[in-house]
Coordinates of C-alpha atoms in Angstrom, one line a residue:
M1 CA 4.8 -8.2 -1.8
T2 CA 2.3 -10.9 -2.2
L3 CA -1.4 -10.0 -2.7
E4 CA -2.4 -10.7 0.7
D5 CA 0.9 -8.6 2.0
I6 CA -0.8 -5.1 -0.1
K7 CA -4.1 -5.9 1.2
A8 CA -3.0 -6.3 4.6
A9 CA -0.9 -3.3 4.2
V10 CA -3.6 -0.8 2.8
D11 CA -5.7 -2.1 5.3
A12 CA -3.8 -1.1 8.4
G13 CA -3.3 2.3 6.6
Q14 CA 0.3 2.3 4.8
T15 CA 1.3 3.2 1.9
V16 CA 1.5 1.1 -0.9
H17 CA 3.2 2.0 -4.6
W18 CA 3.6 0.1 -7.5
S19 CA 6.2 0.7 -9.5
N20 CA 6.8 3.9 -8.9
T21 CA 5.4 6.4 -6.3
G22 CA 3.3 7.7 -9.1
Y23 CA 1.4 4.9 -8.3
V24 CA -0.6 4.2 -5.3
V25 CA -2.7 1.4 -4.5
H26 CA -5.8 1.8 -2.3
K27 CA -9.6 0.5 -1.1
D28 CA -12.3 2.3 -2.5
R29 CA -15.9 2.4 -0.8
L30 CA -17.0 -0.6 -2.3
G31 CA -13.9 -2.8 -0.5
Q32 CA -12.2 -2.8 -4.1
Y33 CA -8.4 -2.9 -3.9
L34 CA -7.4 -0.4 -7.3
I35 CA -4.2 0.9 -8.5
T36 CA -4.7 4.4 -9.4
Y37 CA -2.1 7.1 -11.1
L38 CA -1.9 9.8 -9.3
P39 CA -1.0 12.4 -11.9
N40 CA -4.2 12.1 -13.8
G41 CA -6.5 9.9 -11.5
S42 CA -6.8 6.5 -14.0
C43 CA -6.8 3.1 -11.9
I44 CA -7.4 -0.6 -12.2
G45 CA -8.2 -3.0 -10.1
L46 CA -4.9 -4.6 -8.5
T47 CA -6.1 -8.2 -9.7
D48 CA -7.4 -9.7 -12.9
R49 CA -11.3 -10.0 -13.0
G50 CA -10.5 -13.7 -11.0
G51 CA -9.0 -12.0 -8.1
H52 CA -6.0 -13.7 -7.8
G53 CA -3.4 -12.4 -10.1
L54 CA -2.0 -8.7 -9.5
N55 CA -1.6 -7.1 -12.1
G56 CA 1.6 -5.8 -11.9
K57 CA 5.1 -8.3 -10.9
E58 CA 5.1 -9.0 -6.7
A59 CA 8.2 -7.5 -6.9
E60 CA 7.0 -4.3 -8.2
F61 CA 4.7 -3.4 -5.2
F62 CA 6.5 -1.5 -2.3
I63 CA 5.6 -0.1 1.0
A64 CA 6.2 3.6 1.0
Q65 CA 8.5 5.2 3.3
P66 CA 7.4 8.5 5.3
K67 CA 9.7 11.3 4.5
V68 CA 10.6 11.6 8.4
A69 CA 11.8 8.3 8.6
A70 CA 14.0 8.3 5.3
E71 CA 15.8 11.4 7.2
N72 CA 16.1 10.4 10.2
P73 CA 15.9 5.9 10.1
G74 CA 16.6 5.7 13.9
S75 CA 12.9 7.5 15.0
Q76 CA 10.7 5.9 17.5
S77 CA 7.2 7.3 16.0
I78 CA 6.5 8.5 12.3
P79 CA 3.9 10.0 11.2
D80 CA 2.4 9.3 7.8
G81 CA 1.7 12.7 7.2
Q82 CA -1.7 12.2 7.7
G83 CA -1.9 12.6 11.7
R84 CA -1.9 8.4 12.2
G85 CA 1.2 8.4 13.6
V86 CA 1.9 5.1 15.1
A87 CA 5.2 3.8 18.0
P88 CA 6.6 0.8 17.3
G89 CA 4.6 -1.4 19.2
G90 CA 1.4 0.6 19.2
A91 CA -1.9 0.1 17.4
G92 CA -1.3 -1.1 13.7
A93 CA 2.4 -1.8 14.3
F94 CA 2.1 -5.4 13.0
P95 CA 4.3 -7.0 10.2
V96 CA 2.6 -6.9 6.9
G97 CA 1.1 -10.0 6.1
R98 CA 0.4 -11.1 10.4
Q99 CA -2.9 -12.6 10.6
L100 CA -5.0 -10.5 13.5

């Protein structure tokens, strides 16, 4: 995933991981994109200090598939585990990287 893809996915409410599911990319209240290691809460910026280079390889970032989707790939409405399920074509159902 590119930097723009990652930011768009996070902004759309998708769960983005780095390397494995122990690392989650999120946006803090100051608008900074961070990578947090869930077991101990330690975090690092998504990018270098200049804001351009990812702190990780593009190929190492991925969007989590909800458990329901993994068990039932043909499901029409898949909740993300936080009460924000979106049906295909509904609000927030944009391909990663699409500009609004």
